[in-house]
Coordinates of C-alpha atoms in Angstrom, one line a residue:
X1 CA 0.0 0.0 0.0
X2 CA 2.7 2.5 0.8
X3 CA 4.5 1.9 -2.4
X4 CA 1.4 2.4 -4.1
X5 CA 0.4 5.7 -2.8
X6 CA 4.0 6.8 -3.2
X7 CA 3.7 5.7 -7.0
X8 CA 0.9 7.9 -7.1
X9 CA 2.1 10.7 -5.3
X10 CA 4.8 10.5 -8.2
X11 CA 2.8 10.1 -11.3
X12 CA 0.6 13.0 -10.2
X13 CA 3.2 15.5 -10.0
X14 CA 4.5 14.4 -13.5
X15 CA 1.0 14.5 -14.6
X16 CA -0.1 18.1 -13.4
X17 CA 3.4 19.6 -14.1
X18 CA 2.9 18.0 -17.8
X19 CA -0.3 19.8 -18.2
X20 CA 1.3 22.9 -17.1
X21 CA 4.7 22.8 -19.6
X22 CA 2.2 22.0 -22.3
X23 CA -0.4 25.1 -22.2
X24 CA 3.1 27.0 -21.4
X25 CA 4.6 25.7 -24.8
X26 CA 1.3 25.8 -26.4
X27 CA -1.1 28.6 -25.1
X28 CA -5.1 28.2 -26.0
X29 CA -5.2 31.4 -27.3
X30 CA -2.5 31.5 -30.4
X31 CA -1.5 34.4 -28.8
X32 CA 2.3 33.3 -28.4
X33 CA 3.7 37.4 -29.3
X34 CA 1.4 39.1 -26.8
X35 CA 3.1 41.4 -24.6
X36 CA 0.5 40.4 -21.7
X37 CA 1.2 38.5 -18.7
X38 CA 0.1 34.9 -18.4
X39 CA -2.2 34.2 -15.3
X40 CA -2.3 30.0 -15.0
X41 CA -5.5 29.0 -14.3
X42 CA -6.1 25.2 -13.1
X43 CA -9.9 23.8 -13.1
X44 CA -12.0 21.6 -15.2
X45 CA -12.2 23.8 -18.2
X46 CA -15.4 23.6 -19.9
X47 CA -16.8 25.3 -22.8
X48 CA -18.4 27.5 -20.4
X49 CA -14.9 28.5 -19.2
X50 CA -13.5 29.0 -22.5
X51 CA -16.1 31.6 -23.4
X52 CA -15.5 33.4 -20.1
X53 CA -11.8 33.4 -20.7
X54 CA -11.8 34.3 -24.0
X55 CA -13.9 37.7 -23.3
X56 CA -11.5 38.2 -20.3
X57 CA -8.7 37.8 -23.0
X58 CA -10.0 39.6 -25.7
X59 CA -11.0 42.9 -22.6
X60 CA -7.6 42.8 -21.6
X61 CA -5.5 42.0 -24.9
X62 CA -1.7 43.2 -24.7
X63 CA -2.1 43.3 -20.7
X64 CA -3.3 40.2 -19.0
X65 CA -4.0 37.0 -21.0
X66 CA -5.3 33.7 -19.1
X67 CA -4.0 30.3 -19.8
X68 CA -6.4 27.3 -18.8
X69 CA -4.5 24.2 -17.5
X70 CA -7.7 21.7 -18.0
X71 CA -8.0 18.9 -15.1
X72 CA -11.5 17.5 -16.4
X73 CA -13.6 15.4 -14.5
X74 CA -13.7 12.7 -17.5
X75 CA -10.5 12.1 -16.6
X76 CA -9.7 13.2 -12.8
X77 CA -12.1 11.8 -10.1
X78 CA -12.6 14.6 -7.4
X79 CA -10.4 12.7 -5.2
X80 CA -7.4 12.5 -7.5
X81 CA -7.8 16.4 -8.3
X82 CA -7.4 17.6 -4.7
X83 CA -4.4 15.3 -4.4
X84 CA -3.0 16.7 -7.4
X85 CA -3.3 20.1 -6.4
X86 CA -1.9 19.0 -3.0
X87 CA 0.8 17.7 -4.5
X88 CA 1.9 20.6 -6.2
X89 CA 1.0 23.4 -3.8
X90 CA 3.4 22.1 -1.6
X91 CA 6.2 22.5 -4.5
X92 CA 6.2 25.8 -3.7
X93 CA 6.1 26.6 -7.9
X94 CA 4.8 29.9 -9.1
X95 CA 3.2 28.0 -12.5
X96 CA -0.1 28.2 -10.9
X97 CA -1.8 31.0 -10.2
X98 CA -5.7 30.6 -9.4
X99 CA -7.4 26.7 -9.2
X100 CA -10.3 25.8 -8.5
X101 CA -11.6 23.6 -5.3
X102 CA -14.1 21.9 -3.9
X103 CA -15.7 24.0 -1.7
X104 CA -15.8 21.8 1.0
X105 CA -11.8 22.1 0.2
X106 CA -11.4 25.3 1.4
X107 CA -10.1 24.2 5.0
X108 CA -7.3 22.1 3.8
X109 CA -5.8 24.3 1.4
X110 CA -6.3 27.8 3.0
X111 CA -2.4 27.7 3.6
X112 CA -1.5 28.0 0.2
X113 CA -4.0 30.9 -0.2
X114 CA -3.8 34.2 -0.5
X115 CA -6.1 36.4 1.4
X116 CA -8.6 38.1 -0.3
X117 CA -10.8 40.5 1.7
X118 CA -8.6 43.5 0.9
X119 CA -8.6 42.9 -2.6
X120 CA -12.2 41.8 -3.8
X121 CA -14.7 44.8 -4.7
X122 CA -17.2 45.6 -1.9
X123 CA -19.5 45.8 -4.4
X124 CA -19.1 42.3 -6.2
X125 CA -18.7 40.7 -2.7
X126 CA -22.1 42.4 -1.5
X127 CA -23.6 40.3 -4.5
X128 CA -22.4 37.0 -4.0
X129 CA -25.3 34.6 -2.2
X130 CA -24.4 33.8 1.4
X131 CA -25.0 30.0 0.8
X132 CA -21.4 30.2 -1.4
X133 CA -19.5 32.9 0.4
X134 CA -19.8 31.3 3.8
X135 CA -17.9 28.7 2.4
X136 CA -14.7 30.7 1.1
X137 CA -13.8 31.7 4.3
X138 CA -10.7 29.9 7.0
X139 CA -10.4 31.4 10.4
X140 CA -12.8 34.5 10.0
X141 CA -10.6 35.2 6.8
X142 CA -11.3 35.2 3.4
X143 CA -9.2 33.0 1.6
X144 CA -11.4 32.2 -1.9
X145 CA -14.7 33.0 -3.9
X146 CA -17.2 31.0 -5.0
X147 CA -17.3 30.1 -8.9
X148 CA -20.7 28.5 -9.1
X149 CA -22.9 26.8 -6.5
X150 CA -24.7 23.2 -6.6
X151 CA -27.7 21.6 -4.6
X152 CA -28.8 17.9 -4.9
X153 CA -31.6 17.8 -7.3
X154 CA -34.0 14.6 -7.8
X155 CA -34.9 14.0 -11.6
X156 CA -37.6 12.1 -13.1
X157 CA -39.0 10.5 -16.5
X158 CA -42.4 12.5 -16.3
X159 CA -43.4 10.3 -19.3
X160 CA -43.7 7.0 -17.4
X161 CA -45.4 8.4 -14.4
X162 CA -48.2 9.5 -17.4
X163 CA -48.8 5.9 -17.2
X164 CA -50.3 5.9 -13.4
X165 CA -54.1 6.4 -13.5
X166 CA -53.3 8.8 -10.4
X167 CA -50.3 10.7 -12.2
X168 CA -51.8 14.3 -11.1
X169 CA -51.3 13.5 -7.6
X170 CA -48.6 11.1 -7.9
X171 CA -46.3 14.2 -9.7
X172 CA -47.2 16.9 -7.2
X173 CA -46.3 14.3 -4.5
X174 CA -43.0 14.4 -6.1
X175 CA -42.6 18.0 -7.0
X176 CA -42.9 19.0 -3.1
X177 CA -40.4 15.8 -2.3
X178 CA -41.9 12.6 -2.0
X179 CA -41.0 10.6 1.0
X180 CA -38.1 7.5 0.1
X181 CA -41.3 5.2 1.4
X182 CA -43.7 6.4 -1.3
X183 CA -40.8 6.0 -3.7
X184 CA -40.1 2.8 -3.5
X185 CA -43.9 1.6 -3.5
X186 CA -44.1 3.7 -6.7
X187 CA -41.2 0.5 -7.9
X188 CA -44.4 -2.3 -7.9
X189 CA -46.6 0.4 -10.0
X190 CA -44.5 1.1 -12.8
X191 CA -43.4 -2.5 -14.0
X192 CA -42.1 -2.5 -17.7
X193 CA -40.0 0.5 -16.7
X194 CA -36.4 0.6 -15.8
X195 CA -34.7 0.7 -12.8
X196 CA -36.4 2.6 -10.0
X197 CA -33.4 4.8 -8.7
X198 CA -30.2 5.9 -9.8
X199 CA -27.4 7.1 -7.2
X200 CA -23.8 7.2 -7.2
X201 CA -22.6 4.7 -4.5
X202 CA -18.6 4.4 -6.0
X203 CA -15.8 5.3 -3.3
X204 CA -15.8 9.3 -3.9
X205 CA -17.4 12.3 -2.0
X206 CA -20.8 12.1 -4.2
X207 CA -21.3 8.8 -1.7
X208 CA -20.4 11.1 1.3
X209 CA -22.9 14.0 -0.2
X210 CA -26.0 11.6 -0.4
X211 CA -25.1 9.9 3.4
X212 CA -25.1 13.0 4.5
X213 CA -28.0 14.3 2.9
X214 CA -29.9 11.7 4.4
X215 CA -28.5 12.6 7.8
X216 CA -29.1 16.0 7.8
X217 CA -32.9 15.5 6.5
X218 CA -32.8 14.2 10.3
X219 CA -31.6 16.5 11.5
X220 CA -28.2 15.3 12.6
X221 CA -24.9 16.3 11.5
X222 CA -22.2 13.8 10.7
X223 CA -20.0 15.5 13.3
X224 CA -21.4 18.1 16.0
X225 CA -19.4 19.7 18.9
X226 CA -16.5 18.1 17.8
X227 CA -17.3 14.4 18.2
X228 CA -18.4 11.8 15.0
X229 CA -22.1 10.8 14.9
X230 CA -21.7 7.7 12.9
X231 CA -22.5 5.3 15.2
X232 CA -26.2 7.0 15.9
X233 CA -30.0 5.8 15.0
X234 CA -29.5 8.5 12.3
X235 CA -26.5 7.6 10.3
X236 CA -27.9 4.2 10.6
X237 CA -31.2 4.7 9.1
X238 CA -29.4 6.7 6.3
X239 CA -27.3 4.1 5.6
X240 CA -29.3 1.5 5.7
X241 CA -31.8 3.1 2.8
X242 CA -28.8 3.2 0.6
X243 CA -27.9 -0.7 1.3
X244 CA -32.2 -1.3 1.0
X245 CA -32.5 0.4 -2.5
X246 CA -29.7 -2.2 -3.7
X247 CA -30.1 -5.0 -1.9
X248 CA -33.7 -4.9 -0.7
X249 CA -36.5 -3.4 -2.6
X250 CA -34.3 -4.1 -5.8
X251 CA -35.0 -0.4 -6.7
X252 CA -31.6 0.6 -8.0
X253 CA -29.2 -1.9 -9.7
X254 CA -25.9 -3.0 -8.2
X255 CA -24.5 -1.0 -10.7
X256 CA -24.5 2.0 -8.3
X257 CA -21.9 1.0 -6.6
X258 CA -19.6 1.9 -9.6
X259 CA -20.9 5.1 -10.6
X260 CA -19.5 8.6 -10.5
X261 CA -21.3 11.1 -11.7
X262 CA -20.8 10.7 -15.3
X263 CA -21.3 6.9 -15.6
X264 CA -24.8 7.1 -13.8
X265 CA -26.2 10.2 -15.6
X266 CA -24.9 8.0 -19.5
X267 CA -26.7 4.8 -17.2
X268 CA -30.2 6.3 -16.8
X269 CA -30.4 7.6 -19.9
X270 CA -29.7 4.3 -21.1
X271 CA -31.7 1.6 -19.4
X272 CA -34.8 3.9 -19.3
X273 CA -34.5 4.6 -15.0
X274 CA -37.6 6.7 -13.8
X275 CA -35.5 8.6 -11.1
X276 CA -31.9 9.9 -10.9
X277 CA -30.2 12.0 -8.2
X278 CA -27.9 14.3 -9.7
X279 CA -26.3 17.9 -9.4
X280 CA -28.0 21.1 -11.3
X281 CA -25.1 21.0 -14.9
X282 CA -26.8 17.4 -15.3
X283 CA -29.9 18.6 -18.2
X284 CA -27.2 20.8 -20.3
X285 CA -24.7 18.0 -19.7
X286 CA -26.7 15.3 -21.9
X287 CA -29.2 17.2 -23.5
X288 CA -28.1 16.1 -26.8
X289 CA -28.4 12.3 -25.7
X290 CA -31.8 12.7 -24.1
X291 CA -32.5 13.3 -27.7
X292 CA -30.9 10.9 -29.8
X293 CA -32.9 8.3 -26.6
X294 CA -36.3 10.1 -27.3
X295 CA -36.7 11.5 -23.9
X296 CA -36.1 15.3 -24.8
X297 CA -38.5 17.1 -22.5
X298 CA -39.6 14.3 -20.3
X299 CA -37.0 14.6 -17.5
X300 CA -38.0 17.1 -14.8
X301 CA -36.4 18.7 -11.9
X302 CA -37.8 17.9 -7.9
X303 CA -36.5 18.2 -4.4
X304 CA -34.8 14.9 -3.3
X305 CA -37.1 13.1 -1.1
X306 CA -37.1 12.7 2.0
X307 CA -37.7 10.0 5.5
X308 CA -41.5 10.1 6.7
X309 CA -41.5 12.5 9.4
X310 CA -38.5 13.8 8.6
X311 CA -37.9 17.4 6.2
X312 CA -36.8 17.7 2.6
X313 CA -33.0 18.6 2.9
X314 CA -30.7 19.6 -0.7
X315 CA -27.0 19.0 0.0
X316 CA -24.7 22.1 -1.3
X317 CA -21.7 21.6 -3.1
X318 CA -19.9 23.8 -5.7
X319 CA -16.2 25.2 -6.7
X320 CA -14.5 27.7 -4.9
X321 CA -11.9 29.9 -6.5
X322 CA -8.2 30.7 -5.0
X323 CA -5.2 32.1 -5.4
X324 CA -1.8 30.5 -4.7
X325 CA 0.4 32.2 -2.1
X326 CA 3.1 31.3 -4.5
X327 CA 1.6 33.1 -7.7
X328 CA 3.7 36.0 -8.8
X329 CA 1.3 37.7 -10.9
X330 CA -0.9 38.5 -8.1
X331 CA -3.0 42.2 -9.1
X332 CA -3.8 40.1 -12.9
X333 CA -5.3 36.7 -10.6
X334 CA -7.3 39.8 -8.6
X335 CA -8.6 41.0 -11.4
X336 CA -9.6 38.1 -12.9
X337 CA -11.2 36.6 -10.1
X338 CA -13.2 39.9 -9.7
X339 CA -14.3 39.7 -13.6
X340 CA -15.3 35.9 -12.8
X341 CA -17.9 36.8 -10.2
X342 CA -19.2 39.7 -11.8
X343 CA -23.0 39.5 -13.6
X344 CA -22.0 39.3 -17.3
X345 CA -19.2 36.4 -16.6
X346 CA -21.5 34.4 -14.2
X347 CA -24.2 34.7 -16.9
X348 CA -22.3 33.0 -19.3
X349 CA -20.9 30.9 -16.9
X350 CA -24.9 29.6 -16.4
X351 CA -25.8 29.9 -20.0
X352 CA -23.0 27.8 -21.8
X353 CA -22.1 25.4 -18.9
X354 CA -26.0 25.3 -16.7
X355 CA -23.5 26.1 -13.5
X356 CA -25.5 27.7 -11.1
X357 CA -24.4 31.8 -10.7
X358 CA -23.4 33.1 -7.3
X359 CA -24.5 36.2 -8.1
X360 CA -27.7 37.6 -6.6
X361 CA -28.1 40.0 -9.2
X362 CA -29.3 37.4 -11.3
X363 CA -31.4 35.6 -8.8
X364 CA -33.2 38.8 -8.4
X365 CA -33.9 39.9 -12.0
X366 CA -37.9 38.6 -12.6
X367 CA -37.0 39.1 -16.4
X368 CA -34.6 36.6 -15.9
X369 CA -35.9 34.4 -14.3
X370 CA -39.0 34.1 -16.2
X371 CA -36.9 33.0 -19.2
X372 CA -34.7 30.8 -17.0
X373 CA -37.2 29.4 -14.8
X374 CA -35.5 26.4 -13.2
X375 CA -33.4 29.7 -11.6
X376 CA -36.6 30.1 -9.6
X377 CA -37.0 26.4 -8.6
X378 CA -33.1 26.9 -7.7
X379 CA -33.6 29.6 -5.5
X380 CA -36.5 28.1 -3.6
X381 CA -34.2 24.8 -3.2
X382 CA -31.5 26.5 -1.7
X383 CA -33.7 27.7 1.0
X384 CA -33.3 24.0 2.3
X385 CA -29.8 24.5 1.7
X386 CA -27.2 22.0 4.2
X387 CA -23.5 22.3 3.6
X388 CA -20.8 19.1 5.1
X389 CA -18.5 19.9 7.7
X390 CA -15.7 22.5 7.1
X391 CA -12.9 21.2 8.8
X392 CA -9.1 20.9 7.9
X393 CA -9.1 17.4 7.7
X394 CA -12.7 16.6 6.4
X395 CA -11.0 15.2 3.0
X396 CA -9.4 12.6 5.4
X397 CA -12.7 12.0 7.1
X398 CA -14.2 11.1 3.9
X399 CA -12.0 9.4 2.4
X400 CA -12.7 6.5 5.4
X401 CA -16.1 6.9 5.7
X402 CA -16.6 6.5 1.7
X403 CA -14.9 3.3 2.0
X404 CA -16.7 2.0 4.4
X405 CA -20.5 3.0 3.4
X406 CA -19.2 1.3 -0.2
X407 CA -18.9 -1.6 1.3
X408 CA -22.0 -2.0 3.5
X409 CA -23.9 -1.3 0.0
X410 CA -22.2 -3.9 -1.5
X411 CA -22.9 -5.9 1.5
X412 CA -19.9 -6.8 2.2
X413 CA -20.1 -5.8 5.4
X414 CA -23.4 -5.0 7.6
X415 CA -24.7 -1.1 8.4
X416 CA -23.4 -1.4 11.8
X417 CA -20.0 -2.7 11.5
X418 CA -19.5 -0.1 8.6
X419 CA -20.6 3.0 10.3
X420 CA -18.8 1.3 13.8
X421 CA -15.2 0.5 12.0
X422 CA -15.1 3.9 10.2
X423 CA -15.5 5.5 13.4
X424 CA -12.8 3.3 15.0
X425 CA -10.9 3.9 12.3
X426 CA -11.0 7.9 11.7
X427 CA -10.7 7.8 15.8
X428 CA -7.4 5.5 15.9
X429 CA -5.4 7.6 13.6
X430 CA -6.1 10.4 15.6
X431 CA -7.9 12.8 12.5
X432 CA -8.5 16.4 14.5
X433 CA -12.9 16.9 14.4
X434 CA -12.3 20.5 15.3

């Protein structure tokens, strides 16, 4: 095992210092004779970013031009991003200048951060929604802003549920978040269909995001006052639904158990599932391949459901902007983190990539949202709004409990001795819950 996380270690520093020589040798742009200084900008670049950047560019041609160094998800699990930026943050190498994290991240690498309170507008920070600024700050200090924002969404095939004689009351049952019990009765009614229930149950945070979705909707918090809540009634029951879906009611396949993302999004869409929880880029994602699988139109947007008794929770996630502490070009990676958050770049931002804007100025233009309505289900969804713990060493947290909740859904082990032995285990090797 040691030998294998150092070979790691080793081919991800060869890996990200790769893509960095290349977009050095070779910028995006053509731009090779410009006088301007070149800001390094590491994320998953997506169309969306490209159009951003190139109006950033093309604004401030001769003067500042930003090079995109493109980790994509297609490639680089969440997991193996964060240690790749690890990795090379603590080279101490000007390369990078601004990357992009998790913002659940934003603990762990506030050390190589600069602080930003002096140098973002008041203005621009005054619009940013407090769901994503609350989690770009370390210590009472400022240390990143928010790029775009994310809350668990539950999709469905509105086309088979047509098929219920009670389908009225069936999809308003669902639009105000069904309860997991009706959910899986709904399984028996809609035979002929495909699976039930899509999740993502591989050994990455989405697995973490969903068990602690689950928890929350119960209220309880995987860790409160410093001290892990695994071993409770209420990580229990959470767990135990995930395992049940699999292994029980047969409403998702064991297939779930290997899915990211990506692979359970291209799954539904191709056995036909009724239900999918996913993130808000997944419609503009596959939009085309709803299409070419004549579903185009038929998959809607609900609340994730939630335990009888219990409320309708939406987990947050989203990516949080920073800049190295090592960056040299520090006034240009200002400037363009400024231009990032601004209305016309987070517009685009939403428009060509679906991410959601952080900026309130968009939430609050009716126009707007009349032509972009699922802003308005957005906004109403963040109200229920739960973020994970922000602690320095929640990646190491997860990266146990993940484990361990992977294999009780495989059942290859039971609820209780997973949720028992990841506590054991994250409290042997001594991991700080403060």
């Amino acid at each position: 095992m040691q030998f294998e996380k150092l070979f790691y270690v080793i081919i991800s520093s060869i890996v990200i210092s790769a893509i960095i020589l290349v977009s050095y040798l070779f910028p995006p742009f053509g731009n090779v004779k410009s006088s301007a200084k070149k800001l390094y900008f590491v994320d998953s670049i997506s169309p969306a970013h490209l159009k951003v950047i190139k109006d950033f560019n093309k604004k401030y041609k001769d003067k500042i031009e930003v090079v995109a160094i493109d980790l994509p998800f297609t490639k680089f699990s969440t997991n193996e991003r964060k240690e790749l930026l690890t990795r090379y943050l603590r080279s101490k190498s000007d390369r990078i200048d601004i990357f992009s994290v998790d913002q659940i991240w934003v603990p762990r690498f506030a050390k190589w951060a600069y602080p930003l309170e002096k140098h973002i507008l008041p203005n621009q920070k005054n619009n940013l929604l407090s769901y994503a600024l609350s989690t770009c700050y370390y210590n009472d200090t400022l240390v990143a802003v928010p790029l775009y924002i994310d809350a668990t969404v539950m999709y469905y095939r509105d086309d088979m549920l047509k098929k219920l004689p009670d389908y009225e009351a069936v999809r308003n049952k669902i639009n105000s978040s069904m309860t997991w019990e009706d959910m899986v009765k709904l399984k028996d009614r809609l035979k002929g269909s495909g699976p039930l229930f899509i999740f993502q149950a591989d050994d990455f945070e989405g697995l973490i995001c969903f068990f602690a979705e689950l928890m929350a909707a119960q209220g309880k918090q995987m860790i409160e006052n410093g001290k892990l809540q695994l071993n409770t009634p209420e990580a229990h029951k959470a767990l135990q639904l995930m395992v049940d879906m699999v292994n029980t009611y047969g409403a998702s396949p064991l297939e779930v158990t290997k899915f990211k993302e990506d692979d359970s999004y291209d799954y539904y869409i191709k056995k036909d599932a009724v239900f999918l929880r996913g993130w808000p880029s997944f419609i503009r994602q596959v939009k085309g391949r709803f299409h070419d699988a004549g579903t185009n139109g038929s998959v809607m947007m609900a609340p994730t459901p939630h335990f009888s008794g219990s409320k309708p929770v939406a987990i947050f996630g989203g990516w949080n902007l920073m800049i190295s502490k090592y960056s040299t070009r520090m006034p240009e990676a200002v400037i363009f983190l400024n231009y990032l958050i601004n209305e016309t770049a987070q517009t685009t931002i939403y428009e060509a990539g679906g991410m959601l804007p952080i900026n309130t100025k968009i939430f609050n233009d009716k126009e707007y949202l009349k032509k972009h309505s699922d802003l308005a289900f957005y906004k109403e969804l963040f109200k229920t709004g739960v973020h994970r713990p922000f602690l320095i060493n929640y990646t190491n947290i997860s990266d146990v409990l993940c484990r361990y909740l992977h294999l009780a859904i495989r059942r290859q082990i039971s609820v209780q001795e997973a949720l028992q032995e990841a506590e054991e285990k994250i409290n042997s090797q001594g991991i700080s819950l403060d």
